[in-house]
Coordinates of C-alpha atoms in Angstrom, one line a residue:
X1 CA -79.1 -19.0 -88.4
X2 CA -80.7 -16.6 -86.0
X3 CA -80.2 -13.7 -88.4
X4 CA -81.9 -15.7 -91.2
X5 CA -84.9 -16.4 -89.0
X6 CA -85.2 -12.7 -88.1
X7 CA -85.0 -11.6 -91.7
X8 CA -87.5 -14.3 -92.7
X9 CA -89.9 -13.2 -89.9
X10 CA -89.8 -9.6 -90.9
X11 CA -89.9 -10.2 -94.6
X12 CA -93.1 -12.2 -94.3
X13 CA -94.6 -10.0 -91.6
X14 CA -95.3 -7.1 -94.1
X15 CA -97.5 -9.3 -96.2
X16 CA -100.1 -10.0 -93.5
X17 CA -102.3 -7.7 -91.6
X18 CA -100.8 -6.9 -88.2
X19 CA -102.7 -8.6 -85.3
X20 CA -104.0 -6.6 -82.4
X21 CA -101.3 -6.2 -79.6
X22 CA -101.9 -8.4 -76.6
X23 CA -102.4 -7.0 -73.1
X24 CA -99.0 -5.7 -71.9
X25 CA -100.3 -5.5 -68.3
X26 CA -100.7 -9.3 -68.1
X27 CA -98.7 -11.4 -65.7
X28 CA -95.0 -11.6 -66.6
X29 CA -94.4 -14.1 -69.3
X30 CA -98.0 -15.1 -69.7
X31 CA -98.5 -13.3 -73.1
X32 CA -96.4 -12.3 -76.1
X33 CA -96.6 -8.6 -75.0
X34 CA -95.6 -9.5 -71.4
X35 CA -92.6 -11.7 -72.5
X36 CA -89.8 -11.9 -70.0
X37 CA -86.6 -10.3 -71.3
X38 CA -83.5 -12.4 -71.4
X39 CA -80.3 -12.6 -73.4
X40 CA -80.0 -15.1 -76.2
X41 CA -81.0 -18.8 -76.2
X42 CA -78.7 -19.6 -73.3
X43 CA -80.4 -16.8 -71.3
X44 CA -83.7 -18.4 -72.0
X45 CA -82.6 -21.8 -70.7
X46 CA -80.7 -20.3 -67.7
X47 CA -83.9 -18.3 -66.7
X48 CA -86.2 -21.4 -67.0
X49 CA -83.7 -23.4 -64.9
X50 CA -84.1 -20.9 -62.1
X51 CA -87.9 -21.4 -61.9
X52 CA -89.4 -23.3 -59.0
X53 CA -92.8 -25.1 -59.1
X54 CA -95.3 -24.8 -56.2
X55 CA -94.2 -28.2 -54.9
X56 CA -90.6 -26.8 -54.7
X57 CA -89.4 -29.0 -57.6
X58 CA -87.8 -27.6 -60.8
X59 CA -90.0 -27.7 -63.9
X60 CA -89.3 -29.5 -67.1
X61 CA -89.4 -27.2 -70.2
X62 CA -89.1 -27.4 -73.9
X63 CA -89.2 -24.7 -76.6
X64 CA -92.5 -24.7 -78.5
X65 CA -91.2 -22.2 -81.2
X66 CA -91.3 -18.6 -82.1
X67 CA -94.7 -16.9 -82.0
X68 CA -94.2 -13.6 -83.8
X69 CA -93.3 -10.1 -82.9
X70 CA -93.8 -8.7 -79.4
X71 CA -95.4 -5.6 -80.9
X72 CA -96.9 -6.0 -84.4
X73 CA -95.2 -4.3 -87.2
X74 CA -97.0 -1.3 -88.6
X75 CA -99.1 -2.2 -91.6
X76 CA -97.8 0.8 -93.6
X77 CA -94.1 0.1 -92.9
X78 CA -92.0 0.8 -96.0
X79 CA -89.3 -1.6 -97.3
X80 CA -86.6 0.9 -96.2
X81 CA -88.1 1.1 -92.7
X82 CA -88.2 -2.6 -92.5
X83 CA -84.6 -3.0 -93.6
X84 CA -83.5 -0.4 -91.0
X85 CA -85.4 -2.3 -88.3
X86 CA -83.9 -5.7 -89.3
X87 CA -80.4 -4.1 -89.3
X88 CA -80.9 -2.7 -85.8
X89 CA -82.1 -6.0 -84.5
X90 CA -79.3 -8.0 -86.1
X91 CA -76.8 -5.5 -84.6
X92 CA -78.2 -6.0 -81.2
X93 CA -79.0 -2.3 -80.8
X94 CA -80.8 -1.7 -77.4
X95 CA -84.3 -0.2 -77.6
X96 CA -84.5 3.5 -76.9
X97 CA -87.0 4.5 -74.2
X98 CA -90.5 4.3 -75.6
X99 CA -89.4 2.5 -78.8
X100 CA -91.7 -0.3 -79.8
X101 CA -90.3 -3.8 -79.2
X102 CA -90.6 -5.7 -82.5
X103 CA -88.4 -8.6 -81.3
X104 CA -89.6 -12.1 -82.1
X105 CA -90.8 -13.9 -79.0
X106 CA -90.3 -17.6 -78.1
X107 CA -92.9 -19.8 -76.3
X108 CA -91.8 -22.5 -73.9
X109 CA -94.0 -25.3 -72.5
X110 CA -93.1 -25.5 -68.8
X111 CA -94.3 -28.5 -66.8
X112 CA -94.8 -28.8 -63.1
X113 CA -95.9 -32.4 -62.7
X114 CA -99.0 -32.7 -64.9
X115 CA -99.6 -28.9 -65.0
X116 CA -98.4 -27.2 -68.2
X117 CA -97.9 -23.5 -68.5
X118 CA -96.8 -21.5 -71.6
X119 CA -94.1 -18.9 -70.8
X120 CA -93.1 -16.3 -73.3
X121 CA -89.5 -15.1 -73.5
X122 CA -87.9 -12.3 -75.5
X123 CA -84.2 -13.2 -76.0
X124 CA -83.0 -9.9 -77.5
X125 CA -82.4 -7.9 -74.3
X126 CA -78.6 -8.4 -73.7
X127 CA -78.2 -4.9 -72.4
X128 CA -80.0 -5.7 -69.1
X129 CA -79.2 -7.9 -66.1
X130 CA -81.0 -11.3 -65.9
X131 CA -84.6 -10.9 -64.9
X132 CA -85.6 -11.2 -61.2
X133 CA -89.4 -11.6 -61.8
X134 CA -91.2 -15.0 -61.9
X135 CA -94.4 -15.9 -63.8
X136 CA -97.6 -16.4 -61.9
X137 CA -97.4 -19.8 -60.1
X138 CA -93.6 -19.9 -59.9
X139 CA -90.8 -18.7 -57.7
X140 CA -87.4 -17.8 -59.0
X141 CA -84.1 -18.7 -57.3
X142 CA -80.8 -16.9 -57.8

């Protein structure tokens, strides 16, 4: 099913104008561009389970859905380029240094008591160890 969603996301992305990229210098996980890199849906849930709220409790969280590519696709991307990109993504090919990250990002609603925070996660980074960085307002346990 994951493969079908990726193909659908990339197939429909070429028909719309690419949005401006968000600020990559933002706090970790606070924007699509600053999404925290994890491995697969289980990695998303394991990461979120390691978060600690300011009152030392663990937050509740739920997936709000996919929010599009981390880096917008080029408006002039050819069908052949798009197919190669989708094939590389489906194969789990790690990004080369400096290569744009066109992975689809997920948004989670994370609740500490009555305070809700959106945290953005990129689950296509299985070539790296689990992240050791927490979003603003949270701590991370090992």
